[in-house]
């Protein structure tokens, strides 16, 4: 199975900050990577697909990049609604897998 | 509006069984693979399994932690997908989500792959001794 490793595990930031989260795959997954936002008591929300494609309705301050084994999620000008946990997910094999998550909390 | 509404869940003793349901609306259910994901308390997201569509004979895939104990099925006439959970263990305690797979690419064998763009609201399953 492909292992997804996110860093950091926790990130403290302030409103207005630029935040970057990294996700590494144990083998190449091309561009078949998604990012999700998860808040307590809510279902995950798809933010980014195909590594850099912005899901419809998602604010443009969210962006993704990368291919192969290294990917990043960037949030420009962090907003109060963005404090949450973020997960990467590969989906190019029969068993899609998630990273362990990165919690973005208030500094 | 595309929507997945989950039902079922609750509390069960170790070794027991439970069945979760997930009803779809607002999209052509029969066109989409459907997956199940869970989140144990304080833990991350764990993919559990998938059921494909009729043209692929409703074939299924499962994660290692649930293979042989959990079964995914679907009823396209009811626009619903189900998760039958048997031999439940303490570590199966989690919030369970159903999710729609949006097809982004085909691997040449007829299988499609993609992220999860519509999710159920989640349902709690508690397994106790």
PDB file of C-alpha atoms in Angstrom:
ATOM      1  CA  UNK A   1       0.000   0.000   0.000  1.00  0.00           C
ATOM      2  CA  UNK A   2       1.036   3.565  -0.626  1.00  0.00           C
ATOM      3  CA  UNK A   3       1.827   5.488   2.549  1.00  0.00           C
ATOM      4  CA  UNK A   4       1.012   9.188   2.779  1.00  0.00           C
ATOM      5  CA  UNK A   5       2.989  11.301   5.243  1.00  0.00           C
ATOM      6  CA  UNK A   6       1.971  14.839   6.103  1.00  0.00           C
ATOM      7  CA  UNK A   7       4.030  17.505   7.803  1.00  0.00           C
ATOM      8  CA  UNK A   8       3.739  19.160  10.150  1.00  0.00           C
ATOM      9  CA  UNK A   9       1.249  17.313  12.340  1.00  0.00           C
ATOM     10  CA  UNK A  10       0.195  20.559  13.979  1.00  0.00           C
ATOM     11  CA  UNK A  11       0.624  24.105  12.803  1.00  0.00           C
ATOM     12  CA  UNK A  12      -0.108  27.243  14.807  1.00  0.00           C
ATOM     13  CA  UNK A  13      -0.929  30.307  12.767  1.00  0.00           C
ATOM     14  CA  UNK A  14      -2.687  33.652  12.907  1.00  0.00           C
ATOM     15  CA  UNK A  15      -5.435  35.119  10.773  1.00  0.00           C
ATOM     16  CA  UNK A  16      -3.835  36.560   7.650  1.00  0.00           C
ATOM     17  CA  UNK A  17      -0.876  34.167   7.652  1.00  0.00           C
ATOM     18  CA  UNK A  18       0.190  32.096   4.674  1.00  0.00           C
ATOM     19  CA  UNK A  19       0.179  28.411   5.597  1.00  0.00           C
ATOM     20  CA  UNK A  20       1.829  25.517   3.770  1.00  0.00           C
ATOM     21  CA  UNK A  21       1.246  21.820   4.446  1.00  0.00           C
ATOM     22  CA  UNK A  22       3.327  19.090   2.826  1.00  0.00           C
ATOM     23  CA  UNK A  23       2.259  15.590   1.845  1.00  0.00           C
ATOM     24  CA  UNK A  24       4.680  12.917   0.678  1.00  0.00           C
ATOM     25  CA  UNK A  25       3.759   9.631  -0.965  1.00  0.00           C
ATOM     26  CA  UNK A  26       5.835   6.482  -0.504  1.00  0.00           C
ATOM     27  CA  UNK A  27       5.807   5.997  -4.287  1.00  0.00           C
ATOM     28  CA  UNK A  28       4.816   8.061  -7.263  1.00  0.00           C
ATOM     29  CA  UNK A  29       1.107   8.793  -7.575  1.00  0.00           C
ATOM     30  CA  UNK A  30       1.278  11.176 -10.499  1.00  0.00           C
ATOM     31  CA  UNK A  31      -1.172  14.001  -9.895  1.00  0.00           C
ATOM     32  CA  UNK A  32      -3.826  11.825  -8.327  1.00  0.00           C
ATOM     33  CA  UNK A  33      -3.956  13.589  -5.013  1.00  0.00           C
ATOM     34  CA  UNK A  34      -6.741  15.360  -3.157  1.00  0.00           C
ATOM     35  CA  UNK A  35      -6.865  17.626  -0.120  1.00  0.00           C
ATOM     36  CA  UNK A  36      -9.727  17.704   2.355  1.00  0.00           C
ATOM     37  CA  UNK A  37     -10.686  20.003   5.219  1.00  0.00           C
ATOM     38  CA  UNK A  38     -12.176  18.348   8.294  1.00  0.00           C
ATOM     39  CA  UNK A  39     -13.849  20.131  11.179  1.00  0.00           C
ATOM     40  CA  UNK A  40     -15.152  18.432  14.346  1.00  0.00           C
ATOM     41  CA  UNK A  41     -18.673  17.128  13.901  1.00  0.00           C
ATOM     42  CA  UNK A  42     -18.647  17.701  10.164  1.00  0.00           C
ATOM     43  CA  UNK A  43     -17.953  15.569   7.132  1.00  0.00           C
ATOM     44  CA  UNK A  44     -14.682  16.129   5.272  1.00  0.00           C
ATOM     45  CA  UNK A  45     -14.840  18.702   2.502  1.00  0.00           C
ATOM     46  CA  UNK A  46     -12.991  18.272  -0.778  1.00  0.00           C
ATOM     47  CA  UNK A  47     -10.767  21.296  -1.437  1.00  0.00           C
ATOM     48  CA  UNK A  48      -8.281  20.271  -4.113  1.00  0.00           C
ATOM     49  CA  UNK A  49      -8.252  17.445  -6.650  1.00  0.00           C
ATOM     50  CA  UNK A  50      -5.683  16.332  -9.231  1.00  0.00           C
ATOM     51  CA  UNK A  51      -3.044  17.915  -6.983  1.00  0.00           C
ATOM     52  CA  UNK A  52      -3.840  21.469  -8.048  1.00  0.00           C
ATOM     53  CA  UNK A  53      -7.455  21.627  -9.181  1.00  0.00           C
ATOM     54  CA  UNK A  54      -9.674  23.830  -7.041  1.00  0.00           C
ATOM     55  CA  UNK A  55     -12.974  22.156  -6.227  1.00  0.00           C
ATOM     56  CA  UNK A  56     -16.029  24.175  -7.199  1.00  0.00           C
ATOM     57  CA  UNK A  57     -17.091  26.585  -4.475  1.00  0.00           C
ATOM     58  CA  UNK A  58     -13.786  26.503  -2.599  1.00  0.00           C
ATOM     59  CA  UNK A  59     -12.190  29.938  -1.988  1.00  0.00           C
ATOM     60  CA  UNK A  60      -9.241  30.796  -4.181  1.00  0.00           C
ATOM     61  CA  UNK A  61      -6.968  31.319  -1.162  1.00  0.00           C
ATOM     62  CA  UNK A  62      -6.598  27.530  -1.213  1.00  0.00           C
ATOM     63  CA  UNK A  63      -4.131  26.140  -3.727  1.00  0.00           C
ATOM     64  CA  UNK A  64      -2.307  22.892  -4.312  1.00  0.00           C
ATOM     65  CA  UNK A  65       0.824  21.903  -6.156  1.00  0.00           C
ATOM     66  CA  UNK A  66       3.130  18.991  -6.768  1.00  0.00           C
ATOM     67  CA  UNK A  67       3.321  15.711  -8.602  1.00  0.00           C
ATOM     68  CA  UNK A  68       4.933  12.332  -8.175  1.00  0.00           C
ATOM     69  CA  UNK A  69       5.705  11.981  -4.494  1.00  0.00           C
ATOM     70  CA  UNK A  70       5.673  15.505  -3.059  1.00  0.00           C
ATOM     71  CA  UNK A  71       2.686  17.789  -2.761  1.00  0.00           C
ATOM     72  CA  UNK A  72       1.748  20.972  -0.941  1.00  0.00           C
ATOM     73  CA  UNK A  73      -1.437  22.673   0.149  1.00  0.00           C
ATOM     74  CA  UNK A  74      -1.152  26.426   0.606  1.00  0.00           C
ATOM     75  CA  UNK A  75      -3.676  28.665   2.287  1.00  0.00           C
ATOM     76  CA  UNK A  76      -3.092  32.332   1.521  1.00  0.00           C
ATOM     77  CA  UNK A  77      -4.327  34.821   4.091  1.00  0.00           C
ATOM     78  CA  UNK A  78      -5.710  32.359   6.626  1.00  0.00           C
ATOM     79  CA  UNK A  79      -9.270  33.116   7.654  1.00  0.00           C
ATOM     80  CA  UNK A  80     -11.044  32.244  10.944  1.00  0.00           C
ATOM     81  CA  UNK A  81     -13.071  29.582   9.135  1.00  0.00           C
ATOM     82  CA  UNK A  82      -9.872  27.828   8.028  1.00  0.00           C
ATOM     83  CA  UNK A  83      -8.853  26.548  11.448  1.00  0.00           C
ATOM     84  CA  UNK A  84      -9.370  22.830  10.945  1.00  0.00           C
ATOM     85  CA  UNK A  85      -7.553  19.605  10.191  1.00  0.00           C
ATOM     86  CA  UNK A  86      -6.363  18.980   6.635  1.00  0.00           C
ATOM     87  CA  UNK A  87      -5.854  15.582   5.028  1.00  0.00           C
ATOM     88  CA  UNK A  88      -4.201  14.572   1.796  1.00  0.00           C
ATOM     89  CA  UNK A  89      -5.431  11.498  -0.045  1.00  0.00           C
ATOM     90  CA  UNK A  90      -4.056   9.541  -2.966  1.00  0.00           C
ATOM     91  CA  UNK A  91      -6.571   7.939  -5.293  1.00  0.00           C
ATOM     92  CA  UNK A  92      -4.691   6.203  -8.038  1.00  0.00           C
ATOM     93  CA  UNK A  93      -4.969   2.656  -6.739  1.00  0.00           C
ATOM     94  CA  UNK A  94      -7.740   0.391  -5.596  1.00  0.00           C
ATOM     95  CA  UNK A  95      -7.218   1.377  -1.991  1.00  0.00           C
ATOM     96  CA  UNK A  96      -7.155   5.160  -1.655  1.00  0.00           C
ATOM     97  CA  UNK A  97      -5.269   6.254   1.427  1.00  0.00           C
ATOM     98  CA  UNK A  98      -5.137   9.327   3.623  1.00  0.00           C
ATOM     99  CA  UNK A  99      -2.309  11.127   5.319  1.00  0.00           C
ATOM    100  CA  UNK A 100      -2.419  11.343   9.102  1.00  0.00           C
ATOM    101  CA  UNK A 101      -3.701  14.907   9.041  1.00  0.00           C
ATOM    102  CA  UNK A 102      -2.388  18.374   9.853  1.00  0.00           C
ATOM    103  CA  UNK A 103      -4.208  20.399  12.459  1.00  0.00           C
ATOM    104  CA  UNK A 104      -4.133  24.146  11.884  1.00  0.00           C
ATOM    105  CA  UNK A 105      -4.860  25.932  15.136  1.00  0.00           C
ATOM    106  CA  UNK A 106      -4.813  29.485  16.389  1.00  0.00           C
ATOM    107  CA  UNK A 107      -1.465  30.864  17.513  1.00  0.00           C
TER     108      UNK A 107
ATOM    109  CA  UNK B   1     -28.621  19.532  -4.334  1.00  0.00           C
ATOM    110  CA  UNK B   2     -26.443  16.446  -4.151  1.00  0.00           C
ATOM    111  CA  UNK B   3     -26.845  14.776  -0.809  1.00  0.00           C
ATOM    112  CA  UNK B   4     -26.006  11.612   1.115  1.00  0.00           C
ATOM    113  CA  UNK B   5     -28.063  10.926   4.230  1.00  0.00           C
ATOM    114  CA  UNK B   6     -26.859   8.258   6.595  1.00  0.00           C
ATOM    115  CA  UNK B   7     -28.816   6.158   9.070  1.00  0.00           C
ATOM    116  CA  UNK B   8     -28.110   3.301  11.399  1.00  0.00           C
ATOM    117  CA  UNK B   9     -25.257   3.212  13.844  1.00  0.00           C
ATOM    118  CA  UNK B  10     -25.449   3.221  17.607  1.00  0.00           C
ATOM    119  CA  UNK B  11     -24.015   1.057  20.329  1.00  0.00           C
ATOM    120  CA  UNK B  12     -23.190  -2.639  20.145  1.00  0.00           C
ATOM    121  CA  UNK B  13     -21.210  -5.131  22.189  1.00  0.00           C
ATOM    122  CA  UNK B  14     -17.970  -6.720  21.070  1.00  0.00           C
ATOM    123  CA  UNK B  15     -18.653  -9.434  18.545  1.00  0.00           C
ATOM    124  CA  UNK B  16     -21.949  -7.920  17.496  1.00  0.00           C
ATOM    125  CA  UNK B  17     -23.174  -6.669  14.151  1.00  0.00           C
ATOM    126  CA  UNK B  18     -24.530  -3.422  12.804  1.00  0.00           C
ATOM    127  CA  UNK B  19     -25.710  -2.166   9.431  1.00  0.00           C
ATOM    128  CA  UNK B  20     -25.282   1.386   8.200  1.00  0.00           C
ATOM    129  CA  UNK B  21     -27.282   2.888   5.359  1.00  0.00           C
ATOM    130  CA  UNK B  22     -26.579   5.818   3.089  1.00  0.00           C
ATOM    131  CA  UNK B  23     -29.291   7.250   0.845  1.00  0.00           C
ATOM    132  CA  UNK B  24     -28.434   9.446  -2.114  1.00  0.00           C
ATOM    133  CA  UNK B  25     -30.345  12.245  -3.783  1.00  0.00           C
ATOM    134  CA  UNK B  26     -29.664  14.947  -6.338  1.00  0.00           C
ATOM    135  CA  UNK B  27     -27.443  12.905  -8.648  1.00  0.00           C
ATOM    136  CA  UNK B  28     -27.466   9.717 -10.722  1.00  0.00           C
ATOM    137  CA  UNK B  29     -26.527   7.280  -7.981  1.00  0.00           C
ATOM    138  CA  UNK B  30     -26.049   4.296 -10.285  1.00  0.00           C
ATOM    139  CA  UNK B  31     -23.244   6.088 -12.155  1.00  0.00           C
ATOM    140  CA  UNK B  32     -20.967   6.382  -9.123  1.00  0.00           C
ATOM    141  CA  UNK B  33     -18.708   4.164  -7.092  1.00  0.00           C
ATOM    142  CA  UNK B  34     -19.459   4.575  -3.403  1.00  0.00           C
ATOM    143  CA  UNK B  35     -16.953   4.362  -0.559  1.00  0.00           C
ATOM    144  CA  UNK B  36     -16.993   4.188   3.213  1.00  0.00           C
ATOM    145  CA  UNK B  37     -14.524   6.033   5.464  1.00  0.00           C
ATOM    146  CA  UNK B  38     -14.291   6.208   9.239  1.00  0.00           C
ATOM    147  CA  UNK B  39     -12.664   8.347  11.890  1.00  0.00           C
ATOM    148  CA  UNK B  40     -11.955   6.862  15.304  1.00  0.00           C
ATOM    149  CA  UNK B  41     -11.956   9.258  18.268  1.00  0.00           C
ATOM    150  CA  UNK B  42      -8.851  11.427  18.131  1.00  0.00           C
ATOM    151  CA  UNK B  43      -7.590   9.701  14.998  1.00  0.00           C
ATOM    152  CA  UNK B  44      -7.401  10.442  11.297  1.00  0.00           C
ATOM    153  CA  UNK B  45      -9.482   9.322   8.347  1.00  0.00           C
ATOM    154  CA  UNK B  46      -9.371   5.642   7.396  1.00  0.00           C
ATOM    155  CA  UNK B  47     -10.645   4.307   4.079  1.00  0.00           C
ATOM    156  CA  UNK B  48     -12.756   1.191   4.599  1.00  0.00           C
ATOM    157  CA  UNK B  49     -13.949   0.062   1.228  1.00  0.00           C
ATOM    158  CA  UNK B  50     -15.620   0.633  -2.107  1.00  0.00           C
ATOM    159  CA  UNK B  51     -18.394  -0.742  -4.250  1.00  0.00           C
ATOM    160  CA  UNK B  52     -18.330  -0.223  -7.986  1.00  0.00           C
ATOM    161  CA  UNK B  53     -21.193   0.148 -10.412  1.00  0.00           C
ATOM    162  CA  UNK B  54     -23.320  -2.387 -12.248  1.00  0.00           C
ATOM    163  CA  UNK B  55     -21.210  -2.482 -15.406  1.00  0.00           C
ATOM    164  CA  UNK B  56     -18.328  -3.645 -13.204  1.00  0.00           C
ATOM    165  CA  UNK B  57     -20.545  -6.219 -11.504  1.00  0.00           C
ATOM    166  CA  UNK B  58     -20.768  -4.251  -8.267  1.00  0.00           C
ATOM    167  CA  UNK B  59     -17.294  -5.460  -7.322  1.00  0.00           C
ATOM    168  CA  UNK B  60     -15.879  -4.398  -3.993  1.00  0.00           C
ATOM    169  CA  UNK B  61     -12.559  -3.557  -2.366  1.00  0.00           C
ATOM    170  CA  UNK B  62     -11.807  -3.425   1.350  1.00  0.00           C
ATOM    171  CA  UNK B  63      -9.169  -2.069   3.637  1.00  0.00           C
ATOM    172  CA  UNK B  64      -7.040  -4.563   5.535  1.00  0.00           C
ATOM    173  CA  UNK B  65      -8.521  -3.735   8.938  1.00  0.00           C
ATOM    174  CA  UNK B  66     -12.074  -4.639   7.913  1.00  0.00           C
ATOM    175  CA  UNK B  67     -11.633  -7.216   5.154  1.00  0.00           C
ATOM    176  CA  UNK B  68     -13.614 -10.347   5.944  1.00  0.00           C
ATOM    177  CA  UNK B  69     -15.716  -8.605   8.602  1.00  0.00           C
ATOM    178  CA  UNK B  70     -17.379  -5.739   6.736  1.00  0.00           C
ATOM    179  CA  UNK B  71     -19.452  -6.003   3.565  1.00  0.00           C
ATOM    180  CA  UNK B  72     -20.507  -3.185   1.275  1.00  0.00           C
ATOM    181  CA  UNK B  73     -23.598  -3.527  -0.878  1.00  0.00           C
ATOM    182  CA  UNK B  74     -25.831  -1.219  -2.856  1.00  0.00           C
ATOM    183  CA  UNK B  75     -29.369  -1.026  -4.164  1.00  0.00           C
ATOM    184  CA  UNK B  76     -29.526   1.298  -7.141  1.00  0.00           C
ATOM    185  CA  UNK B  77     -33.332   1.163  -7.168  1.00  0.00           C
ATOM    186  CA  UNK B  78     -33.280   2.641  -3.663  1.00  0.00           C
ATOM    187  CA  UNK B  79     -30.287   4.903  -4.412  1.00  0.00           C
ATOM    188  CA  UNK B  80     -28.638   3.505  -1.328  1.00  0.00           C
ATOM    189  CA  UNK B  81     -25.382   1.955  -0.222  1.00  0.00           C
ATOM    190  CA  UNK B  82     -24.946  -0.177   2.866  1.00  0.00           C
ATOM    191  CA  UNK B  83     -22.157  -1.183   5.224  1.00  0.00           C
ATOM    192  CA  UNK B  84     -22.727  -4.450   7.051  1.00  0.00           C
ATOM    193  CA  UNK B  85     -20.349  -4.709   9.988  1.00  0.00           C
ATOM    194  CA  UNK B  86     -19.843  -8.065  11.688  1.00  0.00           C
ATOM    195  CA  UNK B  87     -17.549  -9.268  14.467  1.00  0.00           C
ATOM    196  CA  UNK B  88     -17.242  -5.714  15.744  1.00  0.00           C
ATOM    197  CA  UNK B  89     -14.290  -4.876  17.994  1.00  0.00           C
ATOM    198  CA  UNK B  90     -13.569  -2.025  20.393  1.00  0.00           C
ATOM    199  CA  UNK B  91     -11.271  -0.484  17.784  1.00  0.00           C
ATOM    200  CA  UNK B  92     -14.167  -0.215  15.339  1.00  0.00           C
ATOM    201  CA  UNK B  93     -15.601   2.578  17.484  1.00  0.00           C
ATOM    202  CA  UNK B  94     -15.678   5.553  15.145  1.00  0.00           C
ATOM    203  CA  UNK B  95     -17.744   7.961  13.115  1.00  0.00           C
ATOM    204  CA  UNK B  96     -18.533   6.337   9.779  1.00  0.00           C
ATOM    205  CA  UNK B  97     -18.999   8.272   6.544  1.00  0.00           C
ATOM    206  CA  UNK B  98     -20.245   7.252   3.138  1.00  0.00           C
ATOM    207  CA  UNK B  99     -18.834   9.149   0.179  1.00  0.00           C
ATOM    208  CA  UNK B 100     -19.347   9.484  -3.548  1.00  0.00           C
ATOM    209  CA  UNK B 101     -16.391   8.835  -5.808  1.00  0.00           C
ATOM    210  CA  UNK B 102     -16.070  11.227  -8.728  1.00  0.00           C
ATOM    211  CA  UNK B 103     -14.316   9.544 -11.630  1.00  0.00           C
ATOM    212  CA  UNK B 104     -11.169  11.398 -12.673  1.00  0.00           C
ATOM    213  CA  UNK B 105      -9.338   8.805 -14.678  1.00  0.00           C
ATOM    214  CA  UNK B 106      -9.552   5.246 -15.892  1.00  0.00           C
ATOM    215  CA  UNK B 107      -6.676   2.858 -15.377  1.00  0.00           C
ATOM    216  CA  UNK B 108      -7.319   1.091 -18.663  1.00  0.00           C
ATOM    217  CA  UNK B 109      -9.028  -1.916 -17.091  1.00  0.00           C
ATOM    218  CA  UNK B 110     -12.340  -0.162 -16.886  1.00  0.00           C
ATOM    219  CA  UNK B 111     -11.827   0.960 -13.311  1.00  0.00           C
ATOM    220  CA  UNK B 112     -12.220   4.606 -12.516  1.00  0.00           C
ATOM    221  CA  UNK B 113     -10.419   6.468  -9.762  1.00  0.00           C
ATOM    222  CA  UNK B 114     -11.154   9.779  -8.154  1.00  0.00           C
ATOM    223  CA  UNK B 115     -11.601  11.778  -4.975  1.00  0.00           C
ATOM    224  CA  UNK B 116     -14.672  11.938  -2.765  1.00  0.00           C
ATOM    225  CA  UNK B 117     -16.762  14.972  -3.560  1.00  0.00           C
ATOM    226  CA  UNK B 118     -20.019  14.286  -1.707  1.00  0.00           C
ATOM    227  CA  UNK B 119     -20.107  12.939   1.846  1.00  0.00           C
ATOM    228  CA  UNK B 120     -22.745  11.720   4.247  1.00  0.00           C
ATOM    229  CA  UNK B 121     -23.139  13.497   7.552  1.00  0.00           C
ATOM    230  CA  UNK B 122     -21.504  10.698   9.486  1.00  0.00           C
ATOM    231  CA  UNK B 123     -22.897   8.259  12.006  1.00  0.00           C
ATOM    232  CA  UNK B 124     -21.367   7.156  15.300  1.00  0.00           C
ATOM    233  CA  UNK B 125     -20.730   3.515  16.051  1.00  0.00           C
ATOM    234  CA  UNK B 126     -19.704   2.596  19.595  1.00  0.00           C
ATOM    235  CA  UNK B 127     -18.474  -0.898  20.403  1.00  0.00           C
ATOM    236  CA  UNK B 128     -18.239  -1.793  24.070  1.00  0.00           C
ATOM    237  CA  UNK B 129     -17.314  -4.798  26.125  1.00  0.00           C
TER     238      UNK B 129
END
